Amino acid sequence: MRVEDLDTPALVVDLDRLEANLERMAQYARAHGLRLRPHTKTHKAPWIGQRQLDLGAVGLTVAKSTEAEVMLAAGPKDLLVAYPVVGAPKLERLRPIAEQLDLTIALDSLEAAEAISRAGLRVRVLVEMDVGLGRVGVRPEDVESLVRAVEALPGITWGGLAFYPGHIKQGGEAGRKAIAALSELVGGTVESLRRAGLEPRVVSGGSTPTWNHSHEIAGMNEMRPGTYVFNDRNSVQCGSCAPEDCAAHMLVTVVSTAREGTIIIDAGSKTFSSDRYEDECGVSFGAIAGAPGAHFYKMNEEHGFVDTTACERKFRVGEKLLVLMNHVCVAMNLAERVHGYRGGRVEKEWAVVARGKLQ
Amino acid sequence: MRVEDLDTPALVVDLDRLEANLERMAQYARAHGLRLRPHTKTHKAPWIGQRQLDLGAVGLTVAKSTEAEVMLAAGPKDLLVAYPVVGAPKLERLRPIAEQLDLTIALDSLEAAEAISRAGLRVRVLVEMDVGLGRVGVRPEDVESLVRAVEALPGITWGGLAFYPGHIKQGGEAGRKAIAALSELVGGTVESLRRAGLEPRVVSGGSTPTWNHSHEIAGMNEMRPGTYVFNDRNSVQCGSCAPEDCAAHMLVTVVSTAREGTIIIDAGSKTFSSDRYEDECGVSFGAIAGAPGAHFYKMNEEHGFVDTTACERKFRVGEKLLVLMNHVCVAMNLAERVHGYRGGRVEKEWAVVARGKLQ
């Protein structure tokens, strides 16, 4: 079957681009002696996790206990839950997993560490440090005391540090300065821990936007990119990939042309989520491939509103279009199946097994 | 089990409020002699569809062919696909459904109607009219010609009109004027069709925000509210319900308090979708129950950022909170299961069977 014959909306992936993205990252990590531990939140599919491991990843990353359960099918020897695991049901889900592989949990509070210790879970703990995003993570100056408190807990092994520089985008002088500041912060924290006799075995950082600067961050020895497998419109905007590295698109159908200058496509927030993208043209919800003048300016659940007044050609009801998603991870979470193609022909179909895993 | 003992994030529904919402709408429709055909996109659960039918609904509404398949389990005798069905695979999915019940499709193009006719599908067609939202629907002045073209197609029965006044919110003089203008538009179109010898058997309009003005719209004889079953923050804002009519909340856990003045909850865009809500306090992503000062100001996929500087009390890691969602339909689509409770006790759990139905 050809891609354009799929029923829509359909999440479609160019398998050659996917493979090239997987290999590019693996090669970068190898070249710089960095441990690669991809975050599986983007693809949510064990077969891609397995491919990442085959290409040399030391392990996989997940955000949720339920995602950890799914990713067992990829066969990792090592799994990181890069999210504070809080609550007994989540720890109980992780217990059998901790018994069959090396499980690590990143956390930023003594409460979370104590609960793990009380539950008697055999895990390694990374202390999460806030490097400026202001999300999770203790302040750099509080890292040492949390490390000491964690180390003192019965049954817990402290494994090192985790951080996520999600606030840093690439590009220009500002990007270079931000990377340099991050390096100073991480390197400084690692040095100060060492001076205090605390050796962080793992220093693990995200993210895709800054992936190719990972080797410039002093002290960092592990990277956890996620989005790189498919890339998306945000990846292109922040300079972490070229437009031709985008492997995933949404195939949609024009369902209405009743209104002059507007077309309605059969995909809205139920298909894309409502993540916004902003550039000099304003806010938009996706880029229509091959129609640079088209402005996807609004969404309802099942409707995408596209302004076509600046387009040279007309669109007709029933016509299919490819849309580059603003944020591929959230769209992947909304799809049940993905279609992989090569040279326009659908070759493979897979379930997004870890989609919808809230807990 | 008590609600607060559920693993989080968990979508929880107050069963008494749900029942009261279902009954209120059924009673309104009965009192005004309006046919009630609820849109099932909000609940996506056949058992609730069945309850709506038990309470007197003439049929159910869906947006997608795959949703129609799921809603068969509710046992409707009559089903409306309130979305232009475009493409052969969707028509083929509908064929067996059209053979076992009365199926109606709303559309706004001759192309869509011709495809149905060519496929030999036994359906009734409603012509969709744009009443100002600028989404799907032909202009009022083009209704008659599309009706005539549809009527001329072999095998198709024209059943009437559909419209969706999604642009009208309630409240104040502006709301009253908008309702009056809508009534004039719909009533005028129906009148003019009648004068032309075309009797629209069904004149079907949404939506929840204007539900209790449906009887004021001249010519309208069918209503298709969806959100009313649960209501949400948007419903309260637009005046279509009272805060105590909100039946659905998201139970979440505080997973980080590392940053002064901010808490991180374990639900972000993967749980809520990223639908925004704007009022005099700016943009926010949900309302934290019992903490009016808390400002849910930002989301990542798995993280909700809540500013607590204006809160009187402190929050602790592990604490559970209820969040009133901005838009319940998209959150429901992201959940696999829902927990229903009465008096704080979980009584019922159900699958969101029609979630993730893209096609």
XYZ file of C-alpha atoms in Angstrom:
718
model
C 0.000 0.000 0.000
C 1.176 3.510 -0.721
C 1.317 6.003 2.148
C -1.332 8.234 0.591
C -3.800 5.332 0.493
C -3.886 5.051 4.295
C -7.060 6.074 6.080
C -6.545 9.383 7.870
C -5.433 10.805 10.207
C -2.459 8.440 10.137
C 0.888 8.863 11.848
C 3.493 7.888 9.254
C 7.232 7.408 9.684
C 9.934 7.392 7.033
C 11.922 4.304 8.097
C 15.133 5.396 6.355
C 15.130 8.727 8.153
C 14.356 7.004 11.463
C 17.301 4.648 10.983
C 19.600 7.526 9.998
C 18.566 9.452 13.118
C 19.213 6.426 15.351
C 22.634 5.868 13.791
C 23.668 9.530 13.888
C 23.067 9.719 17.636
C 24.731 6.370 18.357
C 27.776 7.448 16.356
C 27.997 10.792 18.165
C 27.862 9.125 21.582
C 30.489 6.570 20.545
C 32.774 9.236 19.068
C 32.714 11.215 22.307
C 32.801 8.330 24.753
C 29.386 9.212 26.158
C 26.937 6.643 27.477
C 23.726 6.882 25.430
C 20.484 6.197 27.300
C 17.654 7.319 25.013
C 14.392 8.506 26.493
C 11.686 6.261 25.068
C 8.902 8.794 25.684
C 9.071 9.889 22.049
C 8.631 6.553 20.299
C 6.859 4.530 23.040
C 7.589 1.376 21.004
C 9.730 -1.506 22.285
C 11.051 -2.393 18.820
C 12.660 1.044 18.483
C 14.063 0.747 22.012
C 15.587 -2.572 20.993
C 17.135 -0.952 17.905
C 18.630 1.763 20.151
C 20.150 -0.929 22.374
C 21.451 -2.823 19.326
C 23.209 0.358 18.239
C 25.040 0.597 21.555
C 22.749 2.348 24.032
C 23.682 1.393 27.617
C 20.069 1.307 28.637
C 16.742 3.071 28.197
C 14.939 5.898 29.945
C 11.253 6.073 30.891
C 9.141 8.527 32.895
C 6.591 6.205 34.434
C 6.455 2.808 36.141
C 3.920 1.637 33.567
C 6.277 2.671 30.762
C 9.043 0.670 32.441
C 6.795 -2.388 32.289
C 6.252 -1.913 28.558
C 9.920 -1.288 27.792
C 10.945 -4.630 29.284
C 10.026 -6.003 25.855
C 12.993 -4.108 24.369
C 15.306 -6.250 26.505
C 17.288 -3.566 28.384
C 19.775 -4.621 31.042
C 19.545 -1.184 32.548
C 16.571 1.126 32.949
C 16.289 4.658 34.292
C 13.055 6.179 35.546
C 13.917 9.837 34.990
C 11.070 11.074 37.136
C 10.507 11.237 40.894
C 8.669 8.019 41.711
C 6.190 8.988 44.426
C 3.586 6.660 45.872
C 3.451 3.015 46.906
C 1.611 1.635 43.829
C 4.380 2.903 41.544
C 7.101 1.364 43.715
C 5.254 -1.954 43.741
C 5.100 -1.931 39.950
C 8.841 -1.368 39.859
C 9.707 -4.111 42.366
C 9.696 -7.065 39.930
C 11.548 -4.961 37.361
C 14.266 -4.065 39.879
C 14.766 -7.767 40.459
C 15.498 -8.576 36.836
C 17.663 -5.655 35.662
C 19.632 -2.658 36.918
C 17.005 -0.078 37.812
C 17.804 3.543 38.540
C 15.464 6.285 39.734
C 16.156 10.008 39.519
C 14.636 12.047 42.348
C 14.931 15.374 44.104
C 13.532 14.852 47.585
C 14.408 12.924 50.696
C 10.721 11.914 50.950
C 10.935 10.056 47.621
C 14.226 8.388 48.598
C 12.933 7.353 52.014
C 9.883 5.700 50.490
C 12.145 3.625 48.217
C 14.286 2.655 51.176
C 11.229 1.714 53.258
C 9.843 -0.380 50.417
C 13.144 -2.255 50.250
C 13.533 -1.707 46.511
C 16.895 -2.698 45.068
C 17.598 0.422 43.007
C 20.272 2.968 42.314
C 19.333 6.606 42.853
C 20.428 9.647 40.858
C 20.016 12.999 42.538
C 18.273 15.418 40.189
C 19.755 18.885 39.985
C 17.933 21.930 38.591
C 20.224 23.527 36.024
C 17.915 26.411 35.248
C 14.678 24.987 33.840
C 12.960 25.393 37.210
C 11.113 22.104 36.981
C 12.312 19.250 39.169
C 15.749 19.115 40.770
C 17.399 20.589 43.839
C 19.528 23.699 43.614
C 23.198 22.961 42.849
C 24.175 24.126 46.338
C 21.771 21.588 47.852
C 23.034 18.597 45.861
C 25.669 17.463 48.345
C 23.352 17.367 51.339
C 20.708 15.365 49.454
C 23.416 12.971 48.220
C 24.610 12.429 51.800
C 21.064 11.901 53.058
C 20.342 9.415 50.256
C 23.583 7.537 50.899
C 22.685 7.167 54.545
C 19.407 5.396 53.762
C 19.406 1.617 54.176
C 19.405 -0.384 50.959
C 19.887 2.525 48.550
C 22.881 2.985 46.303
C 23.610 6.514 45.215
C 24.624 6.413 41.553
C 25.278 10.002 40.556
C 23.498 13.036 39.127
C 20.760 13.720 36.622
C 19.781 17.009 35.050
C 17.657 18.281 32.194
C 18.628 21.505 30.425
C 15.263 21.831 28.673
C 15.495 25.621 28.807
C 18.501 25.742 26.471
C 17.870 25.937 22.752
C 20.691 26.109 20.287
C 21.769 28.843 17.978
C 23.958 31.918 18.014
C 25.943 33.556 20.742
C 23.181 33.098 23.352
C 23.135 29.341 22.762
C 26.930 29.103 23.069
C 26.910 31.105 26.294
C 24.159 28.935 27.767
C 26.095 25.757 26.958
C 29.239 27.218 28.531
C 27.321 28.207 31.674
C 25.764 24.737 31.881
C 29.227 23.183 31.580
C 30.532 25.345 34.376
C 27.578 24.496 36.608
C 27.641 20.738 36.035
C 31.443 20.497 36.025
C 31.648 22.605 39.172
C 29.085 20.490 41.016
C 30.823 17.251 40.031
C 34.195 18.650 41.120
C 32.872 19.808 44.455
C 31.270 16.404 45.122
C 34.579 14.734 44.315
C 36.429 17.030 46.678
C 33.925 15.982 49.327
C 34.762 12.345 48.643
C 31.555 11.642 46.733
C 32.214 10.193 43.268
C 29.203 10.417 40.937
C 29.517 7.369 38.711
C 26.837 8.600 36.352
C 26.271 12.217 35.345
C 23.257 12.033 33.071
C 21.782 14.902 31.069
C 19.077 15.474 28.450
C 17.998 16.667 25.927
C 17.546 16.563 22.141
C 17.841 20.346 21.574
C 21.387 20.370 22.948
C 22.396 16.813 21.992
C 25.408 17.678 19.865
C 26.908 19.807 22.620
C 26.819 17.011 25.192
C 30.570 16.427 24.878
C 31.197 20.071 25.806
C 29.536 19.716 29.225
C 32.259 19.126 31.823
C 31.652 16.079 33.999
C 28.688 14.757 31.973
C 29.133 11.149 30.873
C 25.627 10.087 29.869
C 23.045 11.560 27.489
C 19.306 10.939 27.315
C 17.917 12.388 24.070
C 14.389 11.361 23.086
C 12.916 13.390 20.237
C 15.888 12.750 17.901
C 14.412 9.447 16.682
C 11.720 11.293 14.713
C 12.447 15.002 15.238
C 9.677 17.558 14.771
C 9.002 21.169 13.973
C 10.377 22.263 17.342
C 13.620 20.339 16.656
C 14.074 22.175 13.373
C 13.303 25.518 14.999
C 15.839 25.046 17.786
C 18.518 23.911 15.347
C 18.942 20.349 16.611
C 18.194 18.846 13.189
C 17.724 19.714 9.543
C 14.227 19.709 8.010
C 15.117 16.508 6.100
C 15.807 14.716 9.396
C 12.108 14.837 10.330
C 10.957 11.233 10.065
C 7.359 11.521 11.282
C 4.377 13.255 9.720
C 0.625 13.134 10.091
C -1.268 12.198 6.955
C -4.555 14.110 6.923
C -7.487 14.681 4.557
C -9.119 17.938 3.521
C -12.749 17.496 4.620
C -14.175 20.940 3.903
C -13.478 23.800 1.526
C -16.835 25.465 2.073
C -15.285 28.639 3.370
C -13.321 30.784 0.936
C -9.629 30.949 1.840
C -9.807 28.217 4.512
C -9.599 24.462 4.404
C -10.549 22.138 7.236
C -8.405 19.044 7.760
C -9.519 15.970 9.679
C -7.016 16.340 12.514
C -7.127 18.656 15.491
C -6.179 18.537 19.142
C -7.325 14.912 19.497
C -4.648 13.973 16.984
C -1.874 16.541 17.472
C -2.470 17.652 21.083
C -2.568 21.449 21.301
C 1.120 22.268 21.618
C 1.746 25.641 20.068
C 4.596 26.786 17.880
C 5.472 30.409 17.560
C 7.611 32.178 15.017
C 7.558 35.453 13.106
C 4.272 34.375 11.446
C 2.521 33.952 14.796
C 1.141 30.857 16.482
C 0.514 27.727 14.456
C -0.234 24.051 15.035
C 1.749 22.251 12.359
C 3.416 22.830 8.992
C 1.646 21.601 5.857
C 4.282 19.866 3.710
C 4.600 21.327 0.244
C 2.404 24.321 1.027
C 4.623 26.947 2.642
C 1.909 29.626 2.399
C -0.640 27.559 4.338
C -1.178 28.689 7.935
C -2.562 26.061 10.330
C -3.911 28.695 12.675
C -6.493 26.991 14.890
C -7.631 23.613 16.143
C -10.706 22.036 17.644
C -10.680 18.392 18.667
C -11.366 16.962 15.216
C -10.834 20.005 13.031
C -7.683 21.729 11.851
C -8.285 25.231 10.449
C -5.822 26.115 7.689
C -5.718 29.562 6.098
C -4.844 29.085 2.419
C -5.190 32.642 1.178
C -1.405 32.879 0.665
C -1.245 29.570 -1.238
C -0.780 29.545 -4.973
C -2.970 26.523 -5.545
C -6.479 25.410 -4.631
C -7.219 22.448 -2.357
C -10.089 20.029 -2.871
C -12.222 17.893 -0.545
C -10.671 14.438 -0.290
C -7.111 15.604 -0.951
C -4.491 14.208 1.420
C -1.726 16.287 2.985
C 1.282 15.602 5.189
C 1.641 17.734 8.304
C 4.898 18.163 10.199
C 3.945 18.102 13.869
C 5.002 20.820 16.319
C 5.714 18.213 18.976
C 5.932 14.589 17.923
C 5.977 13.014 21.430
C 2.463 14.156 22.341
C 1.064 13.183 18.925
C 2.645 9.733 19.258
C 0.891 9.383 22.614
C -2.448 10.041 20.899
C -2.013 7.436 18.174
C -2.639 3.739 18.632
C -0.719 2.612 15.543
C 2.081 3.977 13.392
C 2.788 3.195 9.749
C 6.414 2.969 8.606
C 7.227 3.502 4.934
C 10.154 3.394 2.560
C 10.078 5.068 -0.850
C 6.399 5.862 -0.427
C 5.370 2.240 0.303
C 4.062 1.190 3.718
C 6.357 -1.577 4.959
C 5.629 -1.916 8.626
C 2.915 -1.141 11.127
C 3.349 -1.057 14.868
C 1.403 -0.347 18.030
C 2.400 2.572 20.259
C 2.516 0.128 23.145
C 3.536 2.643 25.823
C 0.974 5.258 24.806
C -1.562 6.448 27.368
C 0.490 5.197 30.303
C -0.491 7.809 32.840
C 0.757 6.164 36.021
C -11.096 2.101 47.964
C -11.213 5.811 48.636
C -10.627 8.199 45.728
C -7.442 9.579 47.264
C -5.934 6.091 47.401
C -5.927 5.728 43.609
C -2.596 5.740 41.819
C -2.157 9.037 39.970
C -2.796 10.662 37.609
C -6.329 9.286 37.706
C -9.415 10.623 35.996
C -12.174 10.495 38.577
C -15.891 11.117 38.152
C -18.485 11.947 40.795
C -21.275 9.547 39.796
C -24.030 11.552 41.490
C -23.069 14.709 39.636
C -22.823 12.782 36.358
C -26.323 11.394 36.874
C -27.688 14.823 37.805
C -26.152 16.312 34.654
C -27.649 13.569 32.483
C -31.084 14.049 34.029
C -31.022 17.846 33.869
C -30.386 17.794 30.126
C -32.949 15.050 29.461
C -35.545 17.002 31.403
C -34.791 20.243 29.558
C -35.144 18.542 26.172
C -38.397 16.883 27.236
C -39.812 20.110 28.649
C -39.192 21.944 25.391
C -40.124 19.164 22.996
C -36.607 19.003 21.582
C -35.015 15.806 20.325
C -31.873 15.126 22.374
C -28.991 13.494 20.527
C -25.939 13.781 22.814
C -22.464 13.949 21.306
C -20.529 11.035 22.776
C -17.110 12.633 22.143
C -16.961 13.797 25.760
C -17.511 10.498 27.560
C -16.407 8.016 24.864
C -17.999 5.264 26.952
C -20.899 3.099 25.721
C -22.413 2.695 29.196
C -22.943 6.453 29.461
C -24.372 6.495 25.940
C -26.797 3.800 27.019
C -27.813 5.850 30.058
C -28.468 8.846 27.766
C -30.717 6.672 25.590
C -32.487 5.290 28.661
C -33.245 8.864 29.682
C -34.926 9.553 26.363
C -32.237 10.535 23.859
C -33.439 9.832 20.296
C -29.994 8.662 19.294
C -26.303 9.392 19.707
C -23.756 11.554 17.907
C -20.178 10.620 16.957
C -17.458 12.332 14.922
C -15.693 9.319 13.425
C -16.569 6.016 11.780
C -14.489 4.192 14.383
C -16.432 5.919 17.164
C -19.652 4.790 15.512
C -18.382 1.208 15.733
C -17.714 1.581 19.456
C -21.047 3.258 20.202
C -23.000 0.331 18.768
C -22.516 -1.186 22.215
C -24.783 1.510 23.664
C -27.629 0.089 21.565
C -28.759 3.204 19.653
C -31.448 2.863 16.974
C -30.257 6.069 15.429
C -26.720 7.408 14.988
C -25.430 10.679 13.572
C -21.895 11.170 12.300
C -21.660 14.930 12.793
C -18.570 15.250 10.628
C -18.014 15.169 6.872
C -17.189 11.541 6.119
C -14.543 11.699 3.391
C -12.718 8.695 1.976
C -13.662 5.148 1.004
C -12.292 3.352 4.124
C -14.573 5.407 6.378
C -17.625 4.697 4.218
C -16.837 0.985 4.247
C -16.668 1.014 8.044
C -20.085 2.652 8.119
C -21.728 0.242 5.642
C -22.555 -2.554 8.138
C -23.706 0.053 10.668
C -26.040 1.653 8.131
C -27.608 -1.763 7.607
C -28.545 -2.270 11.254
C -29.761 1.167 12.354
C -30.775 4.604 11.056
C -27.513 6.291 10.122
C -27.235 9.976 9.326
C -24.186 11.900 8.098
C -23.768 15.677 8.256
C -21.737 17.122 5.378
C -21.062 20.365 3.580
C -19.883 19.388 0.108
C -21.295 17.755 -2.976
C -18.073 15.700 -3.203
C -18.785 14.050 0.162
C -22.426 13.392 -0.792
C -21.501 11.977 -4.207
C -19.054 9.526 -2.637
C -21.813 8.247 -0.328
C -24.154 7.884 -3.278
C -21.526 6.055 -5.365
C -20.771 3.705 -2.470
C -24.494 2.879 -2.274
C -24.690 3.569 1.447
C -28.199 3.639 2.936
C -27.950 6.857 4.933
C -29.770 10.077 5.566
C -27.805 13.278 4.964
C -27.977 16.536 6.901
C -26.600 19.601 5.158
C -24.231 21.439 7.476
C -24.628 25.189 7.622
C -22.004 27.590 8.969
C -23.726 29.837 11.517
C -20.648 31.941 12.225
C -17.972 29.652 13.661
C -16.210 29.480 10.286
C -15.408 25.797 10.588
C -17.399 23.381 8.464
C -20.727 24.237 6.837
C -21.888 26.063 3.761
C -23.024 29.669 3.919
C -26.744 30.048 4.691
C -27.343 31.394 1.174
C -25.793 28.224 -0.307
C -27.862 25.759 1.747
C -30.709 25.415 -0.717
C -28.523 24.610 -3.707
C -26.586 21.941 -1.780
C -29.874 20.461 -0.519
C -31.173 20.246 -4.088
C -27.931 18.679 -5.329
C -27.969 16.130 -2.488
C -31.627 15.284 -3.101
C -30.871 14.609 -6.757
C -28.256 11.967 -5.941
C -29.366 8.345 -6.293
C -29.923 6.460 -3.033
C -29.555 9.431 -0.685
C -32.272 10.784 1.562
C -31.940 14.393 2.593
C -32.917 14.653 6.243
C -32.482 18.297 7.196
C -29.922 20.715 8.570
C -27.075 20.604 11.077
C -25.186 23.504 12.597
C -22.769 24.155 15.428
C -22.760 27.549 17.158
C -19.413 26.903 18.880
C -18.542 30.598 18.692
C -21.363 31.631 21.008
C -20.688 31.708 24.714
C -23.328 32.738 27.199
C -23.588 35.703 29.432
C -24.729 39.288 29.323
C -26.179 41.380 26.572
C -23.674 40.090 23.987
C -24.739 36.507 24.650
C -28.429 37.384 24.332
C -27.839 39.212 21.070
C -25.834 36.302 19.652
C -28.617 33.851 20.509
C -31.216 36.142 18.904
C -29.084 36.472 15.754
C -28.627 32.688 15.612
C -32.379 32.197 15.933
C -33.008 34.616 13.087
C -30.436 32.885 10.880
C -31.605 29.336 11.529
C -35.305 30.221 11.536
C -34.889 32.243 8.336
C -33.072 29.437 6.545
C -35.673 26.863 7.588
C -38.478 29.182 6.459
C -36.888 29.835 3.124
C -36.359 26.098 2.512
C -40.012 25.489 3.340
C -41.121 28.183 0.911
C -39.025 26.398 -1.712
C -40.897 23.174 -0.954
C -38.026 21.589 0.977
C -39.078 20.450 4.460
C -36.106 19.839 6.807
C -37.315 17.030 9.041
C -34.383 17.481 11.402
C -32.782 20.806 12.362
C -29.959 19.799 14.652
C -27.684 22.137 16.585
C -24.918 21.937 19.207
C -23.519 22.799 21.709
C -23.119 22.642 25.503
C -22.317 26.366 26.000
C -25.704 27.392 24.629
C -27.697 24.307 25.624
C -30.311 26.047 27.749
C -31.139 28.471 24.941
C -31.873 25.725 22.422
C -35.628 26.258 22.743
C -35.165 29.908 21.744
C -33.696 29.031 18.337
C -36.476 29.200 15.751
C -36.789 26.098 13.620
C -34.352 23.992 15.683
C -35.827 20.690 16.834
C -32.765 18.662 17.880
C -29.862 19.383 20.253
C -26.458 17.687 20.430
C -24.688 18.733 23.652
C -21.625 16.731 24.662
C -19.624 18.302 27.484
C -22.632 18.607 29.808
C -22.186 15.039 31.093
C -19.071 16.055 33.037
C -18.698 19.819 32.454
C -15.295 21.462 32.883
C -13.598 24.740 33.607
C -14.602 26.108 30.213
C -18.249 25.220 30.923
C -18.159 27.168 34.171
C -16.447 30.109 32.488
C -19.000 30.348 29.694
C -21.888 30.079 32.132
C -23.345 26.790 30.955
C -23.057 25.194 34.395
C -22.357 25.950 38.037
C -19.013 24.960 39.592
C -20.768 22.186 41.551
C -21.979 20.610 38.290
C -18.406 19.636 37.356
C -18.353 15.853 37.706
C -14.827 15.068 36.488
C -11.466 15.882 38.034
C -7.918 14.669 37.653
C -6.381 13.277 40.820
C -2.666 14.141 40.832
C 0.299 13.876 43.184
C 2.812 16.535 44.176
C 6.154 15.038 43.096
C 8.513 17.935 43.770
C 8.684 20.910 46.080
C 12.395 21.525 45.514
C 11.826 24.980 44.152
C 10.563 27.652 46.526
C 7.088 28.865 45.625
C 6.450 26.162 43.010
C 5.155 22.630 43.179
C 5.395 20.080 40.394
C 2.429 17.737 39.909
C 2.613 14.437 38.049
C 0.320 15.460 35.208
C 1.114 17.591 32.191
C 0.151 17.683 28.532
C 0.192 13.876 28.257
C -2.646 13.811 30.788
C -4.545 17.068 30.228
C -3.654 17.895 26.608
C -2.463 21.504 26.334
C -5.753 23.340 25.971
C -5.381 26.774 27.470
C -7.767 28.742 29.620
C -7.539 32.476 29.875
C -9.058 34.850 32.370
C -8.056 37.983 34.226
C -5.211 36.030 35.901
C -3.678 35.055 32.566
C -3.253 31.659 30.960
C -3.579 28.516 33.044
C -3.932 24.779 32.537
C -6.346 23.687 35.227
C -7.770 24.781 38.581
C -6.430 23.149 41.742
C -9.446 22.298 43.920
C -9.308 23.833 47.384
C -6.344 26.062 46.535
C -7.715 29.177 44.840
C -4.337 30.941 45.043
C -2.493 28.207 43.148
C -1.668 29.070 39.541
C -1.114 26.104 37.200
C 0.943 28.185 34.801
C 2.908 25.763 32.634
C 3.025 22.172 31.446
C 5.490 19.746 29.984
C 4.402 16.251 29.036
C 4.652 14.743 32.514
C 5.032 17.846 34.649
C 2.522 20.435 35.777
C 4.101 23.644 37.127
C 2.023 25.258 39.854
C 2.924 28.607 41.386
C 1.950 28.473 45.056
C 3.323 31.803 46.243
C -0.217 33.129 46.731
C -1.326 30.059 48.691
C -1.785 30.216 52.417
C -0.548 26.715 53.066
C 2.480 24.618 52.151
C 2.332 21.527 49.970
C 4.367 18.374 50.520
C 5.789 15.667 48.247
C 3.289 12.812 48.049
C 0.231 14.965 48.678
C -2.697 14.362 46.335
C -4.740 17.124 44.717
C -7.817 17.311 42.524
C -7.550 19.393 39.369
C -10.549 20.719 37.462
C -9.658 20.324 33.801
C -9.886 23.185 31.299
C -11.318 20.844 28.680
C -12.577 17.460 29.797
C -13.077 15.906 26.323
C -9.385 15.952 25.400
C -8.338 14.684 28.842
C -10.849 11.835 28.570
C -9.283 10.926 25.222
C -5.889 10.611 26.947
C -7.062 8.285 29.698
C -7.548 4.572 29.309
C -9.701 4.108 32.391
C -11.961 6.267 34.527
C -12.857 5.796 38.172
C -16.371 6.669 39.306
C -17.023 7.479 42.958
C -19.842 8.250 45.348
C -19.269 9.896 48.712
C -15.517 9.568 48.287
C -15.599 5.797 47.621
C -14.642 4.356 44.236
C -17.645 2.359 43.035
C -17.050 1.750 39.389
C -14.235 1.677 36.877
C -14.653 1.795 33.135
C -12.595 1.859 29.967
C -12.692 4.895 27.689
C -13.526 2.540 24.838
C -13.773 5.186 22.119
C -10.562 6.982 23.076
C -7.788 7.306 20.508
C -10.136 6.652 17.598
C -8.452 8.825 15.022
C -10.129 7.549 11.850
